[in-house]
Amino acid sequence: MGHIIDIKFKLTDNSKKIESILEERLPSILTAIGLKAQEYAVKNLVHFGYSDTGKAKGSITKTVSGGTVYVGSNLEYFPYLELGTGIHATDGNGRRGYWVYVPGQKYERKGKKKIYTLQEAIAIANMLRKQGLDAHVTNGIRPSHSIRNAISEHMDEYKQIVVDGLKNIKV
């Protein structure tokens, strides 16, 4: 004698409930990712050597807006620390040659900035130092890529934060 098994399936569309849960959890997931990226960016900056005053590392923040987390700095000169300047500029379009600067002085940009040979720059810096100014010669600074690397080098960790944030969803 055979047995008859009667199985019935009821398909339920839980997509609205899942979407609601995702929207509820997304801000805290993005905040966790942003805090971790911010932490790595500060470590990268310190490791690179930009920790003298703490101003740069203290300026790194995260902001969550909608479905996006932003990590950055509002410090006016931070792009120069991140991307480099002169011959070291990330995009390769930095100015060539040497120039002289005095910390804390703002320069009016009238046309192109002066570019010198190393010997000319040293002579000008020495002249300014004789006037009591703290003149420095440079051909640019190397990029720290502190924020870029904080993001790109830890993607697996950020993915795990997402996975952990979505665990135990009950529908």
Short mmCIF file of C-alpha atoms in Angstrom, two decimals, residues 18-144:
data_model
loop_
_atom_site.label_atom_id
_atom_site.label_comp_id
_atom_site.label_asym_id
_atom_site.label_seq_id
_atom_site.Cartn_x
_atom_site.Cartn_y
_atom_site.Cartn_z
CA ILE A 18 13.86 43.07 4.45
CA GLU A 19 14.16 46.48 2.80
CA SER A 20 12.88 48.10 6.00
CA ILE A 21 15.42 46.19 8.11
CA LEU A 22 18.24 47.16 5.74
CA GLU A 23 17.24 50.83 5.89
CA GLU A 24 17.13 50.62 9.68
CA ARG A 25 20.57 48.99 10.02
CA LEU A 26 22.41 50.82 7.23
CA PRO A 27 23.25 54.01 9.20
CA SER A 28 24.91 52.06 12.03
CA ILE A 29 26.78 49.82 9.55
CA LEU A 30 28.06 52.85 7.62
CA THR A 31 28.99 54.60 10.87
CA ALA A 32 31.02 51.55 11.95
CA ILE A 33 32.80 51.47 8.58
CA GLY A 34 33.44 55.23 8.74
CA LEU A 35 34.88 55.06 12.25
CA LYS A 36 37.19 52.21 11.26
CA ALA A 37 38.32 54.01 8.09
CA GLN A 38 38.86 57.20 10.09
CA GLU A 39 41.00 55.26 12.57
CA TYR A 40 43.12 53.78 9.77
CA ALA A 41 43.49 57.15 8.04
CA VAL A 42 44.83 58.73 11.26
CA LYS A 43 47.24 55.80 11.75
CA ASN A 44 48.41 56.15 8.14
CA LEU A 45 49.01 59.87 8.58
CA VAL A 46 50.99 59.34 11.78
CA HIS A 47 52.96 56.49 10.18
CA PHE A 48 53.77 58.76 7.25
CA GLY A 49 55.09 61.38 9.66
CA TYR A 50 52.34 64.01 9.71
CA SER A 51 51.65 64.14 13.42
CA ASP A 52 53.69 67.14 14.57
CA THR A 53 50.81 69.33 15.75
CA GLY A 54 47.97 66.84 15.59
CA LYS A 55 45.98 69.31 13.51
CA ALA A 56 45.93 67.13 10.39
CA LYS A 57 45.09 63.88 12.13
CA GLY A 58 42.48 65.62 14.27
CA SER A 59 40.80 66.96 11.14
CA ILE A 60 39.98 63.53 9.70
CA THR A 61 36.29 62.82 10.16
CA LYS A 62 33.54 60.61 8.82
CA THR A 63 30.05 61.61 7.78
CA VAL A 64 27.13 59.36 6.93
CA SER A 65 24.64 60.75 4.47
CA GLY A 66 21.93 58.65 2.92
CA GLY A 67 23.50 55.38 1.87
CA THR A 68 27.05 56.70 1.77
CA VAL A 69 29.85 57.20 4.26
CA TYR A 70 32.41 59.91 3.58
CA VAL A 71 35.85 60.01 5.18
CA GLY A 72 37.84 63.20 4.72
CA SER A 73 39.19 66.41 6.16
CA ASN A 74 38.11 70.03 5.99
CA LEU A 75 41.66 71.21 6.65
CA GLU A 76 42.59 73.65 3.89
CA TYR A 77 45.95 72.04 3.15
CA PHE A 78 44.91 68.41 3.63
CA PRO A 79 44.65 67.70 -0.12
CA TYR A 80 48.37 68.49 -0.36
CA LEU A 81 49.14 65.97 2.40
CA GLU A 82 46.92 63.35 0.79
CA LEU A 83 47.92 63.84 -2.85
CA GLY A 84 51.39 65.37 -2.60
CA THR A 85 52.77 68.45 -4.31
CA GLY A 86 55.43 69.43 -6.79
CA ILE A 87 57.36 66.61 -8.40
CA HIS A 88 55.71 64.16 -5.99
CA ALA A 89 52.08 65.00 -6.87
CA THR A 90 49.92 61.92 -7.37
CA ASP A 91 48.60 62.93 -10.77
CA GLY A 92 52.06 63.90 -12.04
CA ASN A 93 50.93 67.46 -12.73
CA GLY A 94 52.74 69.11 -9.83
CA ARG A 95 55.02 72.01 -10.47
CA ARG A 96 58.60 71.25 -11.41
CA GLY A 97 61.66 72.83 -9.88
CA TYR A 98 62.14 74.35 -6.42
CA TRP A 99 60.37 77.10 -4.53
CA VAL A 100 60.71 78.87 -1.21
CA TYR A 101 58.03 79.14 1.44
CA VAL A 102 57.70 80.65 4.88
CA PRO A 103 55.28 78.78 7.19
CA GLY A 104 52.23 80.79 8.11
CA GLN A 105 52.57 83.26 5.26
CA LYS A 106 49.82 83.43 2.68
CA TYR A 107 50.95 84.15 -0.82
CA GLU A 108 48.90 86.12 -3.29
CA ARG A 109 48.63 84.23 -6.52
CA LYS A 110 49.45 86.70 -9.23
CA GLY A 111 50.22 84.63 -12.27
CA LYS A 112 52.51 81.66 -11.91
CA LYS A 113 54.40 80.99 -8.70
CA LYS A 114 58.16 81.38 -8.91
CA ILE A 115 60.12 78.26 -9.70
CA TYR A 116 63.85 78.18 -9.15
CA THR A 117 66.84 75.95 -9.54
CA LEU A 118 68.00 74.44 -6.27
CA GLN A 119 70.86 76.93 -6.02
CA GLU A 120 68.56 79.93 -6.62
CA ALA A 121 66.05 78.67 -4.05
CA ILE A 122 68.78 78.20 -1.43
CA ALA A 123 70.09 81.73 -2.05
CA ILE A 124 66.59 83.23 -1.70
CA ALA A 125 65.87 81.21 1.46
CA ASN A 126 69.16 82.40 2.98
CA MET A 127 68.28 86.00 2.15
CA LEU A 128 64.87 85.62 3.82
CA ARG A 129 66.44 83.97 6.87
CA LYS A 130 68.76 86.97 7.25
CA GLN A 131 65.54 89.02 7.47
CA GLY A 132 64.43 86.82 10.36
CA LEU A 133 62.00 84.64 8.41
CA ASP A 134 61.79 80.86 8.72
CA ALA A 135 62.27 80.19 4.98
CA HIS A 136 62.29 76.68 3.54
CA VAL A 137 63.25 75.25 0.16
CA THR A 138 61.17 72.46 -1.36
CA ASN A 139 60.33 70.71 -4.59
CA GLY A 140 57.15 69.30 -3.07
CA ILE A 141 56.01 66.73 -0.56
CA ARG A 142 55.30 63.05 -1.07
CA PRO A 143 51.64 62.03 -0.95
CA SER A 144 50.50 60.28 2.21
#
